[in-house]
Short mmCIF file of C-alpha atoms in Angstrom, two decimals:
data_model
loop_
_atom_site.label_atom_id
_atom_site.label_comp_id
_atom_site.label_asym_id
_atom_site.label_seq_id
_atom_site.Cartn_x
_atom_site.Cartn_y
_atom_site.Cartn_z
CA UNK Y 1 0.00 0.00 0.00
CA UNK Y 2 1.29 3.63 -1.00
CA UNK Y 3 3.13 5.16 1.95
CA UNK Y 4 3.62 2.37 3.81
CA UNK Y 5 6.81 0.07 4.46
CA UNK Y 6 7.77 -2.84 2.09
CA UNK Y 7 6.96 -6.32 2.53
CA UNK Y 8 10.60 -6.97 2.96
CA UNK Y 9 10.07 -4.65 6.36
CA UNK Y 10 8.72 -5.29 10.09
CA UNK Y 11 6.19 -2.67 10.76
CA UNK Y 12 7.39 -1.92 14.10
CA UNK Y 13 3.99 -1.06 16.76
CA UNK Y 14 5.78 1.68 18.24
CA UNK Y 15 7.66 5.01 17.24
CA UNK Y 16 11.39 3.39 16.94
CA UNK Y 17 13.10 6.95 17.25
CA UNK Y 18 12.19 10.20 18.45
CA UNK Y 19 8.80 11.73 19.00
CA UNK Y 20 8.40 14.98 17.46
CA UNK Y 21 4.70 15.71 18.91
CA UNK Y 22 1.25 14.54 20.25
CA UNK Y 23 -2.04 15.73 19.72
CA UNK Y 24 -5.59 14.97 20.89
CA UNK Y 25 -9.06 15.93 19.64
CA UNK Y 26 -12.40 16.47 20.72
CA UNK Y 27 -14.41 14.30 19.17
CA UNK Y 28 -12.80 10.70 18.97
CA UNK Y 29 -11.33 8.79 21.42
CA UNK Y 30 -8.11 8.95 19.49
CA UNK Y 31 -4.34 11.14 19.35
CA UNK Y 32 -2.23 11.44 16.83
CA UNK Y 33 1.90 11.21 17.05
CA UNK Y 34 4.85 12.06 14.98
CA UNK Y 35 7.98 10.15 14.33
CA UNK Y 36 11.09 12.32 13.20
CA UNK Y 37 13.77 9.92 13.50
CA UNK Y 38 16.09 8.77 10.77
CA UNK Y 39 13.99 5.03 10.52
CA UNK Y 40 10.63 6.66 11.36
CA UNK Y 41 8.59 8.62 8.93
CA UNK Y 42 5.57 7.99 10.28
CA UNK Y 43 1.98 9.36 11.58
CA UNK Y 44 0.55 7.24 13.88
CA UNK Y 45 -3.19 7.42 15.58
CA UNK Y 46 -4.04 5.41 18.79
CA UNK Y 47 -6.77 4.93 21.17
CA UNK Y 48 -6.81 6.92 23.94
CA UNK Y 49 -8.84 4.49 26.01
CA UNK Y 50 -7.41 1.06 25.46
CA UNK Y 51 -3.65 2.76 24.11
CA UNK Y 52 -3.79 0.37 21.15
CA UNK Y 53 -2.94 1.06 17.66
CA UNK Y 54 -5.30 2.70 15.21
CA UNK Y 55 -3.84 3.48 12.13
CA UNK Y 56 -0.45 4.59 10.50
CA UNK Y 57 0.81 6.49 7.67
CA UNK Y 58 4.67 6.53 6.96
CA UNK Y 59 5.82 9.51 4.39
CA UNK Y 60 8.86 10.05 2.52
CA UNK Y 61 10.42 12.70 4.82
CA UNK Y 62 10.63 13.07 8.25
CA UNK Y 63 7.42 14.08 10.19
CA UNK Y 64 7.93 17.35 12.16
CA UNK Y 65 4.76 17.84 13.12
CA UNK Y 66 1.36 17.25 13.50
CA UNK Y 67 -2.08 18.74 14.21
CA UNK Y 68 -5.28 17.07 14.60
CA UNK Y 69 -8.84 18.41 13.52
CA UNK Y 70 -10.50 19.07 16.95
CA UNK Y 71 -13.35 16.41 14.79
CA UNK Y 72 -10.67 13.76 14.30
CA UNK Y 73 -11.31 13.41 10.98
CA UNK Y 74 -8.55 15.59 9.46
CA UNK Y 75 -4.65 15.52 10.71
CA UNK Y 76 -2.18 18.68 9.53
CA UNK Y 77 1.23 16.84 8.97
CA UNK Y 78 4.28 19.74 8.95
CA UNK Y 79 7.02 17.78 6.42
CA UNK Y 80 10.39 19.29 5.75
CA UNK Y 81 8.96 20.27 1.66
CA UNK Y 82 5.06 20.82 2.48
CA UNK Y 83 2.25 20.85 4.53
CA UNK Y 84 0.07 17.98 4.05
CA UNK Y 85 -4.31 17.74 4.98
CA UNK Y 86 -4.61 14.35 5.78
CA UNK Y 87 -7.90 12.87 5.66
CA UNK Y 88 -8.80 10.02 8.48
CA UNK Y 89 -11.36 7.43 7.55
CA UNK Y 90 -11.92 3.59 8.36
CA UNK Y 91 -9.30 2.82 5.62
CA UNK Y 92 -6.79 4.92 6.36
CA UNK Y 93 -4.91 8.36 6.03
CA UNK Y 94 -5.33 9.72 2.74
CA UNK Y 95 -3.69 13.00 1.50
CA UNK Y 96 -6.20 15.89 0.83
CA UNK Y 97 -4.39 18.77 0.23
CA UNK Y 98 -0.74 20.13 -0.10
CA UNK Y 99 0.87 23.35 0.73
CA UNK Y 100 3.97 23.69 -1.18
CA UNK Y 101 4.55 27.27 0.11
CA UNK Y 102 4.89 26.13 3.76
CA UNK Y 103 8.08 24.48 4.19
CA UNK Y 104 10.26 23.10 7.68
CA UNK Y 105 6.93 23.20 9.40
CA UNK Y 106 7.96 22.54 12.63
CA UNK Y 107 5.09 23.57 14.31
CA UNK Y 108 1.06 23.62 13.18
CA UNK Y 109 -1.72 23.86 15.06
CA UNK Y 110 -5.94 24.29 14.08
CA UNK Y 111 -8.10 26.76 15.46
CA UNK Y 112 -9.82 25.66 18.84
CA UNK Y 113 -13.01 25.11 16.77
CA UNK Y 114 -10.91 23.68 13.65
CA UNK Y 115 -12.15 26.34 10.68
CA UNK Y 116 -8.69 27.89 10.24
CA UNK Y 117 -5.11 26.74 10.99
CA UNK Y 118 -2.04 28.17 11.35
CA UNK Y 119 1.51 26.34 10.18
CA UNK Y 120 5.13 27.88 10.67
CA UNK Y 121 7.60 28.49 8.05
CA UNK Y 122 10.59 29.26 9.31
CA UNK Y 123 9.87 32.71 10.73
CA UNK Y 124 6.51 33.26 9.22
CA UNK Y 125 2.83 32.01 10.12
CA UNK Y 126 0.91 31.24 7.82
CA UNK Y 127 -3.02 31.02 7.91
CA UNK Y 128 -5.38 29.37 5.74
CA UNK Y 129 -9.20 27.99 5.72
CA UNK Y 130 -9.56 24.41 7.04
CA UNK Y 131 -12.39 23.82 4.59
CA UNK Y 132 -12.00 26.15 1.46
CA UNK Y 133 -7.73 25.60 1.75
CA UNK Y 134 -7.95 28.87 0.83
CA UNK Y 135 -4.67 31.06 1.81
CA UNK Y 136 -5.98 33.97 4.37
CA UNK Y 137 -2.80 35.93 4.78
CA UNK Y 138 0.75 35.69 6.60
CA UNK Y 139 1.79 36.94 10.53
CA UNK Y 140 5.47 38.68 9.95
CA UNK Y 141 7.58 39.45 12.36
CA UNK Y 142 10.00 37.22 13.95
CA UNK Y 143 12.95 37.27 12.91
CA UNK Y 144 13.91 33.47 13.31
CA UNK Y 145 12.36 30.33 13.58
CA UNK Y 146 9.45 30.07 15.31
CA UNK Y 147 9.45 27.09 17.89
CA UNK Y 148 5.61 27.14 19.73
CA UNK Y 149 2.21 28.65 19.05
CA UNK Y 150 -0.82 28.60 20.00
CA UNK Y 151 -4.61 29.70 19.47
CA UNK Y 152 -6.80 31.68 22.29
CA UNK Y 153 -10.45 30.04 22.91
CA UNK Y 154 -12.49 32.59 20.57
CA UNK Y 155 -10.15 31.68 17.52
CA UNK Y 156 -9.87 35.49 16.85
CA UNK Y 157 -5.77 35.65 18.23
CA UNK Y 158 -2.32 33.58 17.97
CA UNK Y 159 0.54 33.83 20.44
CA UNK Y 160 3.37 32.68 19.06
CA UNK Y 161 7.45 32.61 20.17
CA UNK Y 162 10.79 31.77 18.45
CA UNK Y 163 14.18 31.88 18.42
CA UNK Y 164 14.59 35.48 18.23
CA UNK Y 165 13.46 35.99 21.86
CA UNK Y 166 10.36 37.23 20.59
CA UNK Y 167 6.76 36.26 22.40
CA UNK Y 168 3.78 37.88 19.84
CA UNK Y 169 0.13 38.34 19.88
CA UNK Y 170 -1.67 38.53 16.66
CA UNK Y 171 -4.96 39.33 15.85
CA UNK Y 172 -5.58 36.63 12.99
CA UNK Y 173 -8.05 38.45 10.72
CA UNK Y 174 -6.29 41.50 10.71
CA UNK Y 175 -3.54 39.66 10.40
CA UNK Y 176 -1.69 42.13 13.21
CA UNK Y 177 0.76 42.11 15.85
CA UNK Y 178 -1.09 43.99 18.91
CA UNK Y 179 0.84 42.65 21.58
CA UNK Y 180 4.54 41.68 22.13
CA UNK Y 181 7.48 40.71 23.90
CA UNK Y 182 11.10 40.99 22.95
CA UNK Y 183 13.95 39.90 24.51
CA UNK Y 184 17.19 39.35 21.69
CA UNK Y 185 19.61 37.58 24.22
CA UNK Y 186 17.35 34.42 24.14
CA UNK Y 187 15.51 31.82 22.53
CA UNK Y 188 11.90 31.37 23.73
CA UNK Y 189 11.14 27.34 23.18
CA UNK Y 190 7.44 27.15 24.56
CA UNK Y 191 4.55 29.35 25.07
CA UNK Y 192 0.78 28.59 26.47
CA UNK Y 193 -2.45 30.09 27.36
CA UNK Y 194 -4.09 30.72 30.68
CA UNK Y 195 -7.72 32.36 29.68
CA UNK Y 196 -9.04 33.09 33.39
CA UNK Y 197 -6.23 34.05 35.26
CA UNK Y 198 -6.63 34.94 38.77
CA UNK Y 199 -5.87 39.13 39.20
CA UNK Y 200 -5.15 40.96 42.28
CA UNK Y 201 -8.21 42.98 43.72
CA UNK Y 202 -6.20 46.23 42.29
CA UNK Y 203 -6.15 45.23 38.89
CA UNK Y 204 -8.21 46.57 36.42
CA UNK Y 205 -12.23 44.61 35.90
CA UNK Y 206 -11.35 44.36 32.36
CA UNK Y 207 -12.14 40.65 30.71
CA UNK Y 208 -9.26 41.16 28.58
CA UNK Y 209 -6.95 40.88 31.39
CA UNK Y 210 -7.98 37.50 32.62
CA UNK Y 211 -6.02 36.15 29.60
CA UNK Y 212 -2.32 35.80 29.81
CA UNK Y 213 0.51 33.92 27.84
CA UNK Y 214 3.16 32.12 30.17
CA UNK Y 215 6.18 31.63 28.10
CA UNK Y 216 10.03 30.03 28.44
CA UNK Y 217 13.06 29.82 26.97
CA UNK Y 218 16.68 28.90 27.00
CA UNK Y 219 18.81 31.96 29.02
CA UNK Y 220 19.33 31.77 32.87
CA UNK Y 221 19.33 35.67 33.93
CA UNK Y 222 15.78 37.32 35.43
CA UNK Y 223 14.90 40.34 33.67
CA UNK Y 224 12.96 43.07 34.08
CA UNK Y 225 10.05 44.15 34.01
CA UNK Y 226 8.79 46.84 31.24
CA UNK Y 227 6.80 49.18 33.48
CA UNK Y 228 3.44 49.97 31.69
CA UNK Y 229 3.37 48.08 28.75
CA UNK Y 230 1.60 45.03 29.84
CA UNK Y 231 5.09 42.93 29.78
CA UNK Y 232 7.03 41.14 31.97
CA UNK Y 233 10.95 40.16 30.86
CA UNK Y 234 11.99 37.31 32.25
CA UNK Y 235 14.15 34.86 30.86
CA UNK Y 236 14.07 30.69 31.48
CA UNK Y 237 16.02 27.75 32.20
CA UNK Y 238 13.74 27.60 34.99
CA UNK Y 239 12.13 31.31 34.78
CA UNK Y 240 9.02 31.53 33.03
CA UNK Y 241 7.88 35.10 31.97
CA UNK Y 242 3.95 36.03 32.01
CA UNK Y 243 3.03 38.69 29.51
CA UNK Y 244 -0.89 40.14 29.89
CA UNK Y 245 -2.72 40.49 26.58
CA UNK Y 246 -4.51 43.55 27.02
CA UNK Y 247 -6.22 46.03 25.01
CA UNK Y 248 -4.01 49.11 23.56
CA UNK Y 249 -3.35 51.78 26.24
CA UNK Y 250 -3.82 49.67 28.88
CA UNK Y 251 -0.91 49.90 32.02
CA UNK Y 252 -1.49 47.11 33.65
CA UNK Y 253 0.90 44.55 33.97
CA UNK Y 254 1.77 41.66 35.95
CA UNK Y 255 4.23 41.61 38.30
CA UNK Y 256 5.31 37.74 38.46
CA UNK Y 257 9.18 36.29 39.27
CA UNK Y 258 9.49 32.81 40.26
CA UNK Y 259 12.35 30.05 39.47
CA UNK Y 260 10.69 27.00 38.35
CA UNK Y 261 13.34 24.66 37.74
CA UNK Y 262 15.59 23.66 40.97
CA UNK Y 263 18.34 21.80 38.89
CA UNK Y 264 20.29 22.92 35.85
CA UNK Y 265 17.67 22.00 33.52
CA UNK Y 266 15.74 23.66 30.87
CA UNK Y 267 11.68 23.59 30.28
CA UNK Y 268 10.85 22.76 26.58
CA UNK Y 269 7.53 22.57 26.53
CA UNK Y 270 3.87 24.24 28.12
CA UNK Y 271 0.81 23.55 28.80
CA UNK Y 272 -2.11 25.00 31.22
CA UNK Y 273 -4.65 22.34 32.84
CA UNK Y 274 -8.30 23.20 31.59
CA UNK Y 275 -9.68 24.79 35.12
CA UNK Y 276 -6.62 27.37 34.86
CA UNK Y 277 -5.33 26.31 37.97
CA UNK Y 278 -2.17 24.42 37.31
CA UNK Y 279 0.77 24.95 34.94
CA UNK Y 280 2.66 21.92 33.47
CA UNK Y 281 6.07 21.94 32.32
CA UNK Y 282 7.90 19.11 30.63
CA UNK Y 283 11.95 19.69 30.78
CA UNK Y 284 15.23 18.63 28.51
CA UNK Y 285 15.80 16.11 31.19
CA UNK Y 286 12.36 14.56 30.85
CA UNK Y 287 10.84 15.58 34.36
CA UNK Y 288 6.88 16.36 34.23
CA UNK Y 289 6.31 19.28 36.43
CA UNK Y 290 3.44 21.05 37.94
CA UNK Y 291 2.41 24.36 39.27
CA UNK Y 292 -0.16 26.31 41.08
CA UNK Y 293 -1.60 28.92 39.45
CA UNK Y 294 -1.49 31.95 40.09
CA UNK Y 295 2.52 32.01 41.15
CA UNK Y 296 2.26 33.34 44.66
CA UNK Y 297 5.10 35.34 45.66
CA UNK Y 298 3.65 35.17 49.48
CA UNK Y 299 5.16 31.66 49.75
CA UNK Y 300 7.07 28.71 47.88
CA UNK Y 301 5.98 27.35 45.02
CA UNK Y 302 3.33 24.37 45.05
CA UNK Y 303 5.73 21.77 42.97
CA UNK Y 304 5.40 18.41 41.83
CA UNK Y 305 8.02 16.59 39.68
CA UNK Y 306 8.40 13.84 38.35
CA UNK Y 307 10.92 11.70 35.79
CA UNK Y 308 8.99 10.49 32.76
CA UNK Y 309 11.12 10.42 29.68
CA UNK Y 310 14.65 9.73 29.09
CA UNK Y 311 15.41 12.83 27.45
CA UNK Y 312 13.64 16.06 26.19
CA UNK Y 313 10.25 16.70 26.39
CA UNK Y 314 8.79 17.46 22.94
CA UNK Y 315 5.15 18.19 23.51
CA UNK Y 316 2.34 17.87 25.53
CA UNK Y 317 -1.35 17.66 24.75
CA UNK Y 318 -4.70 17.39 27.59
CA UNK Y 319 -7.39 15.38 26.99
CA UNK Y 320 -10.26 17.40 25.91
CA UNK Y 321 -11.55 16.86 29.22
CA UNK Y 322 -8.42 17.91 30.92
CA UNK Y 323 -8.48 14.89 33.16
CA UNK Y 324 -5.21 13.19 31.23
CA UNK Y 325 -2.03 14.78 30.12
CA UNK Y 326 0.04 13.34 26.87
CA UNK Y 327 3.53 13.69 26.71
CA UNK Y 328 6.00 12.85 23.86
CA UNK Y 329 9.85 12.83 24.29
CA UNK Y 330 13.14 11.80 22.33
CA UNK Y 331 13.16 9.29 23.82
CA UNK Y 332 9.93 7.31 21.34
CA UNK Y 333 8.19 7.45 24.59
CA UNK Y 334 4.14 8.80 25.03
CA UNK Y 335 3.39 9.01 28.63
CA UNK Y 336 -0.08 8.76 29.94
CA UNK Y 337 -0.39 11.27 33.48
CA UNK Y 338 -3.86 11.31 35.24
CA UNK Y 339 -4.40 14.76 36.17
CA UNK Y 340 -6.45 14.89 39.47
CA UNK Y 341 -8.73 17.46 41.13
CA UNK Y 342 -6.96 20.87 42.53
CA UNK Y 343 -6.26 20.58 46.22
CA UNK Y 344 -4.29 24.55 46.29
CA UNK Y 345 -1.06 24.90 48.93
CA UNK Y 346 -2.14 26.78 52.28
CA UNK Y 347 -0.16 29.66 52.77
CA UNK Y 348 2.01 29.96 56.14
CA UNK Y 349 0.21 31.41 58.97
CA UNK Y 350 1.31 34.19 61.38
CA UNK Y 351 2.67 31.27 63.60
CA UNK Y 352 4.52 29.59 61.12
CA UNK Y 353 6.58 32.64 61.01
CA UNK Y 354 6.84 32.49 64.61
CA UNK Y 355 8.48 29.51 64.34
#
């Protein structure tokens, strides 16, 4: 069958080199992951609830990403050439559609409700229509290789990061940059969304506010913070800045500064549990850790961690739930973590500081 190994070959069941990304959807039972190792080409589906294998699609290139359809019946495939719209039916993956414009996709991602997506080139965004593949325009403004993105709740904006130290909002049909952070001495690797962040009783009753991008990146130094612009400049390897997406000529910013990382180890990828609440970071060393939400400067972080990969983290996806995390790593690993109900940290008491 096209696209698929020889009869000479053993179809291995699992990814035998690294794990580029996972992905879930909303309406099957079912994530998708990539394989961009040397000996693995592939696109591989699976069962959520029984973990067993659904279908596979090897191409010619390496796979460097992937995106499902929040339906599950259409998977975005970033390839070092193109961008392929795979189709997913009872017999198979079948190619739909092919964007030769979009090339080193290394990161893709639909719309929360699937009727646009968005797929990197190289320093440049790209959007088009899910369902007419029409082109709708291109976000410019990084100035290198853009290494996470993703899409706020309403569809209507795009944060996006890269290797230019760059963190950007965009409104999408504008096809505008109304919000950003810049920082040149580092590379930000992972960015995600919290949509009903927790605000002091001084900040402003603006809905706007309540969402915020949480982003991370590769330098070790705490920066500063940009007074009135709605910014805050931190760097990573265990700092993770917070930058408030807020309308123009707003001053409000957050004031947030809190080491996340207690070794000498670097977080590589995001992700924000569905009730807001907790932020989950997957490291180069392949630790899984959590955090309370909001950081609290009052008193130490509420940290779990835990070693779940041999090697770097390469993405994680919830459930559409939010009750499981997904995890992928170098390592040809998925990991399967339950996430449980939020029990927040107690702050010390008067007599704890007695003590």
């Amino acid at each position: 069958k096209a696209g698929r190994p020889g009869s000479n070959e053993v179809f291995p069941t699992h990814h035998p080199g690294p794990i580029t990304c996972v992905t879930t959807c909303i309406w099957k039972d079912m994530i998708a992951t990539a394989g961009g190792g040397p000996k693995d080409h592939s696109v591989r589906l699976w069962s959520m609830s029984n973990h067993s294998l659904l279908e596979y699609r090897y191409f010619d290139e390496p796979v460097l990403s992937v995106s499902l359809h929040p339906t599950g019946l259409l998977a975005l495939v970033g390839l070092p050439t193109a961008v392929t719209l795979q189709g997913i039916t009872s017999e198979g993956m079948k190619k739909e559609a092919e964007f030769t414009d979009v090339k080193n996709c290394k990161v893709c991602k639909f719309s929360i409700g699937g009727e646009l997506f968005a797929a990197a080139s190289q320093n440049v965004v790209k959007i088009f229509n899910t369902y007419t593949r029409a082109f709708c325009g291109d976000l410019k403004g990084h100035n290198d290789e853009i290494t996470c993105m993703v899409w706020t709740s309403d569809g209507a904006s795009l944060v996006t990061c890269g290797q230019d130290g760059s963190v950007y909002q965009w409104d999408v049909k504008k096809r505008l940059r109304v919000n950003e952070h810049v920082l040149k001495s580092t590379k930000y690797l992972a960015v995600a969304l919290s949509e009903n962040i927790h605000l002091p009783e001084c900040a402003i009753p603006d809905p706007d506010l309540g969402r915020v991008a949480i982003f991370t990146g590769e330098d070790r130094t705490t920066r500063r913070r940009m007074p009135g612009t709605g910014q805050l400049q931190l760097g990573a390897d265990g700092f993770v800045g917070e930058l408030c997406l807020v309308k123009e000529n707003t001053a409000y910013a957050l004031e947030k500064q809190n080491r996340l990382t207690e070794m000498d180890d670097v977080i590589t990828a995001l992700a924000v549990s569905r009730d807001d609440r907790r932020l989950i970071a997957g490291t180069k060393q392949g630790y899984l850790c959590t955090y309370a939400l909001p950081f609290n400067k009052a008193y130490a972080l509420d940290v779990d961690r835990v070693k779940t990969h041999d090697g770097r983290i390469t993405s994680l996806s919830l459930s559409p739930e939010g009750t499981t995390l997904f995890s992928s790593a170098v390592d040809g690993t998925v990991y399967e973590s339950c996430i449980t109900a939020y029990k927040p940290m107690a702050p010390p008491t008067n007599d704890d500081d007695d003590e």
